[in-house]
Backbone as JSON Lines, residues from 0, in Angstrom:
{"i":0,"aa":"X","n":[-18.73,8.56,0.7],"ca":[-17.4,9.1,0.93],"c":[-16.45,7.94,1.27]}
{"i":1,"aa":"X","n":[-15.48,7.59,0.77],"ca":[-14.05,6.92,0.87],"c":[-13.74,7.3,2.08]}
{"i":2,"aa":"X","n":[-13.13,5.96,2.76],"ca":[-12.91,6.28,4.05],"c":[-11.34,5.14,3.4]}
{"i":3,"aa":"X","n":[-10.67,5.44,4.31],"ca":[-9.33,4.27,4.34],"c":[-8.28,4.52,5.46]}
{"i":4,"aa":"X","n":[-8.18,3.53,6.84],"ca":[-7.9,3.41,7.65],"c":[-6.44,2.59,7.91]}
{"i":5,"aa":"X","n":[-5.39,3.39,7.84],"ca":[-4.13,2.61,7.81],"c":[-3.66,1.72,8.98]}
{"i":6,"aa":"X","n":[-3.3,1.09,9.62],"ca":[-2.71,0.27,11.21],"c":[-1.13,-0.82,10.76]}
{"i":7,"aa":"X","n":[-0.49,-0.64,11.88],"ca":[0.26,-1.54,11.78],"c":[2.06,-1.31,11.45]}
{"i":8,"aa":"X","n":[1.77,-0.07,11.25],"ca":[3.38,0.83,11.33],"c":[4.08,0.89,12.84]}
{"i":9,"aa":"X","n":[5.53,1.23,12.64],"ca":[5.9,1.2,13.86],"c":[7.63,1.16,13.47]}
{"i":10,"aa":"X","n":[8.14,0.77,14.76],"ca":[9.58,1.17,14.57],"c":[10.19,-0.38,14.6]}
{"i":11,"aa":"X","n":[11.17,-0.79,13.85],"ca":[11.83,-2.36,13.3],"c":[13.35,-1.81,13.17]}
{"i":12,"aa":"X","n":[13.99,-2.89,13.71],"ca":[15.24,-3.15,12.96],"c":[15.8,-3.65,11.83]}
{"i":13,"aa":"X","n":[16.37,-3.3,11.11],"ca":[16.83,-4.0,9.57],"c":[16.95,-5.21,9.66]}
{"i":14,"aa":"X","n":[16.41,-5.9,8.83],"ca":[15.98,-7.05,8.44],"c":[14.77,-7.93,9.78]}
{"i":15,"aa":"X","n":[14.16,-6.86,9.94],"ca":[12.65,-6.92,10.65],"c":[11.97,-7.34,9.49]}
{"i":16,"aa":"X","n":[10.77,-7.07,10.22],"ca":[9.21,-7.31,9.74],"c":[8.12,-6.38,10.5]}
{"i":17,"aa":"X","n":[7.46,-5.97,9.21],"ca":[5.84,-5.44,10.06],"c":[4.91,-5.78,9.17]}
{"i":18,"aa":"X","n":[3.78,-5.58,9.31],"ca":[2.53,-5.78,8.27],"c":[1.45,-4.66,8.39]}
{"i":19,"aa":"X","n":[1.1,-4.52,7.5],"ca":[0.31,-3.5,7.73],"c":[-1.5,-3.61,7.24]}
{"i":20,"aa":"X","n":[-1.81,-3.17,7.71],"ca":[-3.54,-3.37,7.58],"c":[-4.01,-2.3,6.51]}
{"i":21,"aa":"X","n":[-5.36,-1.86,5.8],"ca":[-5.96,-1.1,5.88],"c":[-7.47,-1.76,5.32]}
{"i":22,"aa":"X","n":[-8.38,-0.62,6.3],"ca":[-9.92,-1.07,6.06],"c":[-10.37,-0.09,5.47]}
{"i":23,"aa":"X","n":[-11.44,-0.56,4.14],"ca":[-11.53,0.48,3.47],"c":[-13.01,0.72,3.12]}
{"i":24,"aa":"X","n":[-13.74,1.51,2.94],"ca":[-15.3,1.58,3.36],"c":[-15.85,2.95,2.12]}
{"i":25,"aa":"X","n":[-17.15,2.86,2.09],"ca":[-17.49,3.91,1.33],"c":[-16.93,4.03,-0.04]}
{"i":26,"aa":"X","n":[-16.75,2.85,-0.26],"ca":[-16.23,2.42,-2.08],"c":[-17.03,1.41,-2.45]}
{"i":27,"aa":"X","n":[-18.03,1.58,-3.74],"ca":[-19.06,0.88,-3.96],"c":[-18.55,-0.1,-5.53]}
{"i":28,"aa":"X","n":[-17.57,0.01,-6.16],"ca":[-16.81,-0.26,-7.12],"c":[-16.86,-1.5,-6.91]}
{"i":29,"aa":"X","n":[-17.28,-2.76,-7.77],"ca":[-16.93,-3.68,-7.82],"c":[-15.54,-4.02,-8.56]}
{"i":30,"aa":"X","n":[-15.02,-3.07,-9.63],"ca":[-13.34,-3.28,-9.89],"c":[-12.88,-2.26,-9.27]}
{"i":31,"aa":"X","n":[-11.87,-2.95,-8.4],"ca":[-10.66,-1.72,-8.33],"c":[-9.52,-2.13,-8.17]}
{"i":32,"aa":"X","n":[-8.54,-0.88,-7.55],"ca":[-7.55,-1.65,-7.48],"c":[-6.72,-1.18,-5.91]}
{"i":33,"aa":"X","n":[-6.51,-1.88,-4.71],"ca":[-6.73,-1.09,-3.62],"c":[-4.9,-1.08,-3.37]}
{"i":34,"aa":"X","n":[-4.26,-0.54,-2.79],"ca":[-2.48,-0.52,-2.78],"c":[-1.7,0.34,-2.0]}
{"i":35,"aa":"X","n":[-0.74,-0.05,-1.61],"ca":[0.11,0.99,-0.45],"c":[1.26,1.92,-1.19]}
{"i":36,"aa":"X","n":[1.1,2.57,-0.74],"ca":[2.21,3.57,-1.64],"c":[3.07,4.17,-0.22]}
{"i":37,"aa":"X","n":[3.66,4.71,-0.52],"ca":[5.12,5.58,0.46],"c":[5.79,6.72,0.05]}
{"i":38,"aa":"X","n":[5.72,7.31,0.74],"ca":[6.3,8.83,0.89],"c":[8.03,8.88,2.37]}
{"i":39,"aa":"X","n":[9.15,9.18,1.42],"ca":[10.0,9.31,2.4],"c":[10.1,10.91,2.17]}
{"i":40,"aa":"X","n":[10.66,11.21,3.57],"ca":[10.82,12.63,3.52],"c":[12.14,13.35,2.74]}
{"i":41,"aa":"X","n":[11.19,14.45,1.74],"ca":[12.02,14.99,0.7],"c":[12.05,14.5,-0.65]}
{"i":42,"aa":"X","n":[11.46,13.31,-0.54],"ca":[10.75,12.58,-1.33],"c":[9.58,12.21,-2.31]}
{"i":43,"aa":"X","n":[8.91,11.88,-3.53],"ca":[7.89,12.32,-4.31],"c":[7.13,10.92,-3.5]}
{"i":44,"aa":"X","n":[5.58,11.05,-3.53],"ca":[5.07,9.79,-3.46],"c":[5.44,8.24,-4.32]}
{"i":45,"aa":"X","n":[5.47,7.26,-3.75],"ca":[5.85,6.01,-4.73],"c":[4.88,5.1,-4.7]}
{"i":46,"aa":"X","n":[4.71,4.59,-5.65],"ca":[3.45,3.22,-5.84],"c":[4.6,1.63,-5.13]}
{"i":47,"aa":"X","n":[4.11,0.91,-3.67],"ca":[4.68,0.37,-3.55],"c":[3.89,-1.27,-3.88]}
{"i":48,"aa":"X","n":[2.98,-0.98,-3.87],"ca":[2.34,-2.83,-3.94],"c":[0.7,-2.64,-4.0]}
{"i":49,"aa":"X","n":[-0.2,-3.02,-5.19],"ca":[-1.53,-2.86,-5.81],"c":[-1.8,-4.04,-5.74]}
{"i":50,"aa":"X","n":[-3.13,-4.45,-5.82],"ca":[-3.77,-5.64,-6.13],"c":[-5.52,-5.28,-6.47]}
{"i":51,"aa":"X","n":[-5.65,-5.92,-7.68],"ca":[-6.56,-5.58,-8.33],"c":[-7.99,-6.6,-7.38]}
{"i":52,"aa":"X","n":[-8.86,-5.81,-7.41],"ca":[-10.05,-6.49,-6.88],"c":[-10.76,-7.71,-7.78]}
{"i":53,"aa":"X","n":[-10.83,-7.78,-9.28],"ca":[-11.72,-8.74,-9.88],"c":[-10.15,-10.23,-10.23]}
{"i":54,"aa":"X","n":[-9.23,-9.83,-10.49],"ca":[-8.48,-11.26,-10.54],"c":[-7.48,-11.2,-10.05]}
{"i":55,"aa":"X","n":[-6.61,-9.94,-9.12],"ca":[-5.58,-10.85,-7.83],"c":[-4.65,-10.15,-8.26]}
{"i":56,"aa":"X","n":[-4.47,-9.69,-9.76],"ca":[-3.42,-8.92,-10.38],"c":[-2.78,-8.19,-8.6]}
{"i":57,"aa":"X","n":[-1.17,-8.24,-9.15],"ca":[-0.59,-7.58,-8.51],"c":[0.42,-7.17,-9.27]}
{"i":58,"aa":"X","n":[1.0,-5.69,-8.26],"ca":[2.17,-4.87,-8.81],"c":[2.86,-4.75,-7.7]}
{"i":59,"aa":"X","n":[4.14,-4.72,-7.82],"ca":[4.98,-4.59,-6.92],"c":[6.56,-3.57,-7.6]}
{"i":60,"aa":"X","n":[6.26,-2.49,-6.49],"ca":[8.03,-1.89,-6.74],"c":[9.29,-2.48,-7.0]}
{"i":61,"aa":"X","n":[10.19,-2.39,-7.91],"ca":[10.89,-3.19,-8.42],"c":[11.69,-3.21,-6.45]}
{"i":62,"aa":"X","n":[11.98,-2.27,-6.09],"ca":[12.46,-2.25,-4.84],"c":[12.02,-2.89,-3.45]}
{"i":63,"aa":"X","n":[10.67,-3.49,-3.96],"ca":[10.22,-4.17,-2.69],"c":[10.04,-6.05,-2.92]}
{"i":64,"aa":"X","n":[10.48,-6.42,-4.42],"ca":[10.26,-7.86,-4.65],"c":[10.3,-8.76,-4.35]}
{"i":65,"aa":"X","n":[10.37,-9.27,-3.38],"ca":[10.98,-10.72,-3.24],"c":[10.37,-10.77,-1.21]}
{"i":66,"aa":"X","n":[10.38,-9.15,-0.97],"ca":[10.34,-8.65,0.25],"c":[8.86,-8.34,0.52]}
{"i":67,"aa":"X","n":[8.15,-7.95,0.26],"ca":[7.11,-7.48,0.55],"c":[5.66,-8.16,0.02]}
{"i":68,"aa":"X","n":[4.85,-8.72,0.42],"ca":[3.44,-9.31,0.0],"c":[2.28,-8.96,0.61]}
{"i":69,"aa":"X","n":[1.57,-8.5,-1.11],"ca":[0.22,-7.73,-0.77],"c":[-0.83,-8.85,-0.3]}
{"i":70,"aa":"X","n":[-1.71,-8.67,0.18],"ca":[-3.04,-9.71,0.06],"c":[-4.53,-8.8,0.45]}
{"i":71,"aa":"X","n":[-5.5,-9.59,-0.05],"ca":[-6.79,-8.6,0.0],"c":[-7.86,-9.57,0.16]}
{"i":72,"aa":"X","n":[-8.59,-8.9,1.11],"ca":[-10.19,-9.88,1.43],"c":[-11.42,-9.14,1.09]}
{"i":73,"aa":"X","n":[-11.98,-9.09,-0.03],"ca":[-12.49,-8.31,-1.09],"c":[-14.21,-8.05,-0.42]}
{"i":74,"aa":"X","n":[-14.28,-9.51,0.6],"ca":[-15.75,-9.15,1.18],"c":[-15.38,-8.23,2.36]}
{"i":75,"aa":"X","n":[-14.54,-8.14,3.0],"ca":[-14.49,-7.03,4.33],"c":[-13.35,-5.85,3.35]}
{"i":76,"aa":"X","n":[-13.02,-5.82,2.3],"ca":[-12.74,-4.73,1.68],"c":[-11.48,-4.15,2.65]}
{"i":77,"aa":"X","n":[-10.86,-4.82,2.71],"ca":[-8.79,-4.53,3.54],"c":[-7.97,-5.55,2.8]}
{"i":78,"aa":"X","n":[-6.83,-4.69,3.03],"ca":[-5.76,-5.22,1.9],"c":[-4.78,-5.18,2.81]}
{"i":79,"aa":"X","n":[-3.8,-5.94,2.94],"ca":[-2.78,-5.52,3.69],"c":[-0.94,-6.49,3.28]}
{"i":80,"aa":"X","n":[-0.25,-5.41,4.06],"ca":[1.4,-5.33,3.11],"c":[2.06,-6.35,3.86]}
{"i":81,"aa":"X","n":[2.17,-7.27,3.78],"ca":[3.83,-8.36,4.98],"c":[5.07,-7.39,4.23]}
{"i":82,"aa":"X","n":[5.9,-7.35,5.14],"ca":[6.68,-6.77,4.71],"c":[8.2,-6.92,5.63]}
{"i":83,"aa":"X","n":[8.78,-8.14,4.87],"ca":[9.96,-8.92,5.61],"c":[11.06,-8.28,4.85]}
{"i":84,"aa":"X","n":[12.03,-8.68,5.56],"ca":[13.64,-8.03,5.04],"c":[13.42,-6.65,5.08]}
{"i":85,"aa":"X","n":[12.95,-5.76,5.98],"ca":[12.89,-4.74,5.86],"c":[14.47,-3.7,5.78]}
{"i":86,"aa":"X","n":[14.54,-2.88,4.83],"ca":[15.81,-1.96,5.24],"c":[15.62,-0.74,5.21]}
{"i":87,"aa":"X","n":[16.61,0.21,5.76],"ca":[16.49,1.73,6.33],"c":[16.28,2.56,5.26]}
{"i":88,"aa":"X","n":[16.18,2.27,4.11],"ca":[15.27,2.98,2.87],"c":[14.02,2.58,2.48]}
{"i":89,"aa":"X","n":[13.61,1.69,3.57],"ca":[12.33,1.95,3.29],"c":[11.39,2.58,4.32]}
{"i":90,"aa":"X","n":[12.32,3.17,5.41],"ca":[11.38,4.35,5.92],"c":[10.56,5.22,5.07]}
{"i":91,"aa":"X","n":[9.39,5.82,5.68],"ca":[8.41,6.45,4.8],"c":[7.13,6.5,6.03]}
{"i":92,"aa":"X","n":[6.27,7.17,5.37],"ca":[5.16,7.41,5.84],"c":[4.4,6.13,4.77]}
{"i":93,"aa":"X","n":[3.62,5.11,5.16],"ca":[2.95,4.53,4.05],"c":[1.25,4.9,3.5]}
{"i":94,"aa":"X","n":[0.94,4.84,2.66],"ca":[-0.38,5.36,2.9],"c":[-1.55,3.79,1.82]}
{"i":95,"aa":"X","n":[-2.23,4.09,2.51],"ca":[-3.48,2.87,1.44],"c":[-4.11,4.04,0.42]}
{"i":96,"aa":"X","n":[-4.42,3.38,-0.86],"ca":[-5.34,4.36,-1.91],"c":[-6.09,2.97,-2.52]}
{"i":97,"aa":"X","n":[-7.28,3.41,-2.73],"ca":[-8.02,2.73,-3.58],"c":[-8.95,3.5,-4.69]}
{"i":98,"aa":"X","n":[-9.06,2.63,-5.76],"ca":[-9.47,3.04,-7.02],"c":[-10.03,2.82,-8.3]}
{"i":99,"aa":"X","n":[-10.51,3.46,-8.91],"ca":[-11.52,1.99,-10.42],"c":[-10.53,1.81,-11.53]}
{"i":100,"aa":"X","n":[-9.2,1.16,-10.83],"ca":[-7.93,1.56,-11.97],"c":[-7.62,-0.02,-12.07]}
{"i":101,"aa":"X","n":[-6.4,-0.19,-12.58],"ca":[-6.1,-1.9,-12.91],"c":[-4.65,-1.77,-11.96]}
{"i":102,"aa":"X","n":[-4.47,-2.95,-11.51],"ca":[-3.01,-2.72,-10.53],"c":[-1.95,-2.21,-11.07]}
{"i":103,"aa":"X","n":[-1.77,-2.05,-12.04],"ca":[-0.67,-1.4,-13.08],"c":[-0.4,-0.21,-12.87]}
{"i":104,"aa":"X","n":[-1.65,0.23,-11.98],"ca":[-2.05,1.44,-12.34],"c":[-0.74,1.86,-11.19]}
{"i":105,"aa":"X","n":[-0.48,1.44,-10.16],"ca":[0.23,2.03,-9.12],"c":[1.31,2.51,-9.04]}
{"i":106,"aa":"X","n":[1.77,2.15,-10.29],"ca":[2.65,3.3,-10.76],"c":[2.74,4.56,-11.31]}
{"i":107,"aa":"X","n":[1.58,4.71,-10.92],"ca":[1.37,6.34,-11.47],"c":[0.61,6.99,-10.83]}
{"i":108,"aa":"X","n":[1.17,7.62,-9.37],"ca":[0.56,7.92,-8.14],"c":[-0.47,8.73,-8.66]}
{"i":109,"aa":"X","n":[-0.54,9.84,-9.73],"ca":[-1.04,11.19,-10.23],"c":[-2.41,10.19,-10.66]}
{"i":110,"aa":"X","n":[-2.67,9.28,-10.61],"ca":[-3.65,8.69,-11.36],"c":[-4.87,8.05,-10.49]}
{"i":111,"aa":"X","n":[-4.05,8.53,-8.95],"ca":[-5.43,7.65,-7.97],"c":[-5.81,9.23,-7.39]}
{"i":112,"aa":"X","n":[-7.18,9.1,-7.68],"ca":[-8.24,10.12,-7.05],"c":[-7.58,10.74,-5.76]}
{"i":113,"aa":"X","n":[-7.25,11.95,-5.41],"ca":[-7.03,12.8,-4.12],"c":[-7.25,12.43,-2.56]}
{"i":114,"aa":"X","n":[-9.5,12.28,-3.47],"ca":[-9.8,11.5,-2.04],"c":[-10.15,10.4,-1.81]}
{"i":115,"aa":"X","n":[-9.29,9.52,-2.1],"ca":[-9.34,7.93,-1.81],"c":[-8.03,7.45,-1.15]}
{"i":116,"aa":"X","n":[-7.8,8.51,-0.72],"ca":[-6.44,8.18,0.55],"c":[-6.69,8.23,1.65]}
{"i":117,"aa":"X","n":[-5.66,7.11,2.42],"ca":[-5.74,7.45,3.78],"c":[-4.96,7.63,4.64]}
{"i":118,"aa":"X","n":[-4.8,8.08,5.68],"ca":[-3.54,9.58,6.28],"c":[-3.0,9.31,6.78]}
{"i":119,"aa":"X","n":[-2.42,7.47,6.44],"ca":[-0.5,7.3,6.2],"c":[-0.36,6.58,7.44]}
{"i":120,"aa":"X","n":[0.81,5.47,8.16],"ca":[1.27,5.38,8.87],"c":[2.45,4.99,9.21]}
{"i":121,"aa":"X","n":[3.6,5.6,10.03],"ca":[5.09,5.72,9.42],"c":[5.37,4.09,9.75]}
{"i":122,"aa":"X","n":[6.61,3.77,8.75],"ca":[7.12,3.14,8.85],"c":[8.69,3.11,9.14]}
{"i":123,"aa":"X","n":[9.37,3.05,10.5],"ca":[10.82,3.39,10.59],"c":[11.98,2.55,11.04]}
{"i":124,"aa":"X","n":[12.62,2.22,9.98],"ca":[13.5,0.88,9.91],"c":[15.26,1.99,10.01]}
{"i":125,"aa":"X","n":[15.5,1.09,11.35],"ca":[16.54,1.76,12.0],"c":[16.88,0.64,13.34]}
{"i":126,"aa":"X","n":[18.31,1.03,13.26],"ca":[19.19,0.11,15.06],"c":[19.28,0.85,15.95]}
């Protein structure tokens, strides 16, 4: 069973910083592709930043570029988001998903398995 453990949300001021963790367990896949996605309220889920397990591939939201960096340590299996210049649209709930997909894939939330999520931790960028 997929386990995925989010940490590291919290409340920032615009043009803050937070980072976020997740540890991810009970995935035996040597390819995947592990990534944070975000949910604002009223909002559809969004693919925000993937990184593929066999060569580093990454995807990133055209909205988070320049701002946000994924990284992943493939033997303790956690991936986690830096996430500088933060602004008040990118409140959200964030969540980790992992999957036997290619980082590309994170754009197409409908495409990561149900239960390979894990149950989010807000992120709230506000003065």
């Amino acid at each position: 069973q997929v386990q995925l453990v989010e940490s590291g949300g919290g409340l920032v001021q615009p043009g803050g910083s937070l980072r976020l963790a997740c540890a991810a367990s009970g995935f035996t896949s040597d390819y995947y592709a592990i990534g944070w996605f975000r949910q604002a309220p009223g909002k559809e889920r969004e693919g925000v930043s993937c990184i593929s397990s066999i060569d580093g591939n990454t995807y990133y939201a055209d909205s988070v570029k320049g701002r946000f960096t994924i990284s992943r340590d493939n033997a303790k299996h956690t991936v986690s988001l830096q996430m500088n210049s933060l602004k008040p649209e990118d409140t959200a709930v964030y969540f980790c998903a992992v999957a036997p997909l290619p980082s590309s894939a994170c754009g197409i939330v409908a495409a990561w398995p149900s239960g390979n999520w894990g149950q989010g931790t807000q992120v709230t960028v506000s003065s």
